[in-house]
Amino acid sequence: MIFIFLGAPGSGKGTQATLTAEKYRLTQICTGDILREAVQRKDALGLKAADYMTAGKLVPDDLVIDIIEQRIERANCKRGFLLDGFPRTIEQAKRLGKMLKQRNRALSEVFYIKVEEKQLIRRLTGRRICPQCSKLYHIEFNPPKRDELCDICHIPVVQRKDDSPEVVLSRLEVYRQKTEPLVKYYQKKDMLIPVEGNGKVDEIFREISQKIDGFLPGN
Ligand code: AMP
């Protein structure tokens, strides 16, 4: 099983990808997390990616494609994996297709989580993160239990630099221009499963699970 979770920043695709990975024991490959870790470590990848990320722009295709190529070779991807935040351009999608073909593997489905733009802005600008354990919160929808401190680490939660209102608008613009064309791209390949992303997390996940259960052998 190889799935893509496609959606705008703030659509909740990461949350759904995590739930799916846990339930179906698949490895989750989240390019945003991999890049953020590299930036924190200040390694070669991080130094190359940092400026693009703070500005809300996409990092160059070659950098992320290299990441994916290395990750899918790992033993934990043999059973299956899901891609969260990749591909984000047509070029990335084409290169992914080639990569899988060379390895005699194929994409199963692409889940496209749809959320309207006003809601995306509200979700992203209200989002907070624990700088230590990366647990996500939202000032309105899911605040920390006490004084803006992480429930687990008890240190103040922070706003990701790219969740500031100006950068959010530029990320959404980049999404519209570069990533949204993937909806048609995968629709033409008859792989796209649109999912309404405005509901509750567990309801959306139930819908995704039902679709996945339908692909499993014996169904
Ligand atoms: P995310 O957490 O998925 O919103 O990703 C945060 C940032 O990482 C994005 O705004 C991009 O700068 C970068 N990034 C993540 N995935 C990709 C990708 N597939 N292609 C290019 N840039 C990416």
XYZ file of C-alpha atoms and ligand atoms in Angstrom:
242
model
C 0.000 0.000 0.000
C 1.371 3.355 -1.053
C -0.785 6.400 -0.422
C -0.438 10.116 -0.980
C -2.158 12.636 1.269
C -2.764 15.750 -0.772
C -4.231 19.000 0.512
C -3.517 22.638 1.268
C -1.427 23.621 4.277
C -3.778 23.386 7.256
C -6.134 20.893 5.595
C -5.374 18.307 8.291
C -3.648 15.927 5.892
C -0.807 15.383 8.376
C -3.219 14.379 11.146
C -5.056 11.981 8.844
C -1.775 10.583 7.523
C -0.597 9.869 11.089
C -3.844 8.092 12.010
C -3.696 6.048 8.814
C -0.043 5.113 9.352
C -0.830 3.900 12.879
C -3.909 1.902 11.973
C -2.472 0.202 8.895
C 1.122 -0.016 10.170
C 2.551 1.998 7.312
C 5.565 4.302 7.434
C 4.661 7.974 7.236
C 7.051 10.119 5.240
C 6.429 13.785 5.979
C 8.744 16.043 3.995
C 7.866 19.112 6.116
C 8.977 17.333 9.326
C 12.121 15.938 7.694
C 13.058 19.408 6.465
C 12.284 21.086 9.810
C 14.490 18.567 11.621
C 17.305 19.246 9.139
C 16.928 22.999 9.714
C 17.145 22.493 13.493
C 20.257 20.339 13.103
C 21.691 22.950 10.710
C 23.000 20.168 8.478
C 23.648 20.583 4.728
C 20.018 19.909 3.782
C 18.737 22.251 6.505
C 21.015 25.094 5.449
C 19.790 24.781 1.867
C 16.098 24.596 2.831
C 15.803 27.150 5.657
C 15.307 30.368 3.677
C 12.667 28.868 1.399
C 10.748 27.505 4.352
C 10.691 30.706 6.401
C 9.437 32.567 3.340
C 6.675 29.999 2.785
C 8.136 28.929 -0.570
C 8.710 25.410 -1.785
C 12.251 24.075 -1.483
C 13.742 23.019 -4.845
C 12.333 19.798 -6.314
C 15.708 18.013 -6.423
C 16.195 18.363 -2.670
C 12.871 16.777 -1.724
C 13.072 14.136 -4.429
C 16.454 13.027 -2.997
C 14.875 12.780 0.458
C 12.039 10.598 -0.823
C 14.360 8.404 -2.866
C 16.465 7.665 0.224
C 13.491 7.091 2.526
C 11.590 4.639 0.356
C 14.673 2.417 0.195
C 14.506 1.841 3.945
C 13.369 -1.514 5.239
C 10.402 0.061 7.055
C 8.878 1.075 3.698
C 8.762 -2.461 2.281
C 5.233 -3.152 3.550
C 3.957 0.193 2.402
C 4.200 3.874 3.146
C 2.315 7.083 2.918
C 3.508 10.418 1.667
C 2.453 13.489 3.603
C 3.396 16.791 1.917
C 4.925 15.156 -1.150
C 4.539 15.511 -4.112
C 3.830 19.235 -4.187
C 4.617 19.967 -7.839
C 3.890 18.163 -11.104
C 7.630 17.575 -11.508
C 7.770 15.849 -8.105
C 4.780 13.704 -9.048
C 6.372 12.624 -12.321
C 9.667 11.783 -10.645
C 7.820 9.822 -7.965
C 6.047 7.834 -10.682
C 9.398 6.953 -12.271
C 10.978 6.093 -8.935
C 8.208 3.644 -8.112
C 8.184 2.109 -11.572
C 11.932 1.444 -11.390
C 11.268 -0.462 -8.177
C 8.283 -2.346 -9.539
C 5.971 -0.609 -7.152
C 2.819 1.401 -7.733
C 0.771 4.070 -6.027
C -2.457 2.782 -4.483
C -4.530 5.951 -4.109
C -4.300 9.685 -3.503
C -6.478 11.112 -0.729
C -7.294 14.731 -1.438
C -8.476 16.531 1.703
C -10.568 19.550 0.755
C -10.994 22.541 3.068
C -12.139 26.032 2.125
C -9.585 28.826 2.239
C -11.129 30.919 5.047
C -11.005 27.881 7.295
C -7.400 27.126 6.298
C -6.266 30.609 7.344
C -8.014 30.277 10.712
C -6.504 26.863 11.308
C -2.954 27.823 10.339
C -2.639 31.171 12.084
C -4.068 29.723 15.326
C -1.776 26.723 15.269
C 0.882 26.336 17.966
C 3.591 23.718 18.355
C 5.708 22.411 21.215
C 9.314 23.224 20.272
C 10.464 20.075 22.053
C 8.079 17.225 21.121
C 6.358 18.842 18.079
C 2.869 18.191 19.497
C 0.392 20.457 17.723
C -2.195 22.682 19.401
C -4.665 25.337 18.280
C -5.437 28.428 20.350
C -9.178 28.073 19.672
C -9.890 24.448 18.754
C -7.334 22.520 20.796
C -5.528 24.724 23.340
C -2.971 23.322 25.817
C -4.571 22.433 29.167
C -2.622 25.092 31.091
C -1.225 28.557 30.316
C -0.058 27.875 26.763
C 2.338 25.203 28.042
C 2.753 21.873 26.249
C 0.677 19.217 28.055
C 3.590 16.784 27.835
C 6.786 18.852 28.117
C 5.364 21.780 30.170
C 7.277 24.362 28.151
C 5.642 27.257 26.269
C 4.149 26.347 22.912
C 5.192 28.568 19.990
C 3.939 29.617 16.585
C 5.854 28.163 13.648
C 7.488 31.051 11.758
C 5.665 30.012 8.616
C 2.289 30.083 10.398
C 2.447 33.881 10.804
C -0.387 35.578 8.876
C 1.817 36.998 6.057
C 3.623 33.730 5.410
C 0.359 31.748 5.548
C -1.033 33.812 2.669
C 2.064 33.190 0.609
C 1.987 29.427 1.371
C -1.620 29.267 0.214
C -0.736 31.120 -2.982
C 2.137 28.689 -3.629
C -0.283 25.825 -2.982
C -2.778 27.179 -5.515
C -0.158 27.689 -8.203
C 2.106 24.693 -7.779
C 0.306 21.978 -5.857
C -3.372 22.255 -6.768
C -2.671 21.135 -10.381
C -1.909 17.717 -8.870
C -5.621 17.261 -8.213
C -6.289 17.090 -11.956
C -3.091 15.133 -12.566
C -4.163 12.283 -10.292
C -7.819 12.595 -11.294
C -6.797 11.833 -14.876
C -4.953 8.771 -13.645
C -8.138 7.758 -11.844
C -6.373 7.664 -8.496
C -7.916 10.608 -6.694
C -10.211 10.138 -3.723
C -11.664 13.492 -2.607
C -12.403 13.715 1.115
C -14.395 16.526 2.738
C -11.947 17.983 5.288
C -14.287 20.332 7.178
C -15.669 17.745 9.579
C -14.388 16.180 12.772
C -11.033 14.399 12.730
C -12.502 10.986 13.617
C -15.307 11.260 11.048
C -12.865 12.130 8.279
C -10.646 9.271 9.371
C -13.569 6.844 9.304
C -14.206 7.777 5.677
C -10.548 7.266 4.766
C -10.404 3.933 6.607
C -13.475 2.671 4.775
C -11.847 3.466 1.456
C -8.613 1.741 2.457
C -10.450 -1.304 3.770
C -12.012 -1.565 0.328
C -8.554 -2.024 -1.248
C -7.410 -4.716 1.137
C -7.272 -8.257 -0.187
C -10.525 -10.092 0.376
C -12.682 -6.962 -0.067
P 4.548 21.526 5.675
O 4.851 21.252 7.095
O 4.144 20.313 4.904
O 3.603 22.680 5.477
O 5.951 21.979 5.004
C 6.665 23.106 5.487
C 7.582 23.666 4.405
O 8.527 22.664 3.986
C 6.878 24.081 3.115
O 6.308 25.369 3.185
C 8.040 24.006 2.121
O 8.900 25.111 2.261
C 8.793 22.783 2.601
N 8.310 21.544 1.930
C 7.703 20.461 2.505
N 7.410 19.507 1.599
C 7.844 20.003 0.408
C 7.822 19.506 -0.927
N 7.290 18.306 -1.225
N 8.360 20.284 -1.907
C 8.913 21.486 -1.631
N 8.947 22.025 -0.399
C 8.429 21.297 0.617
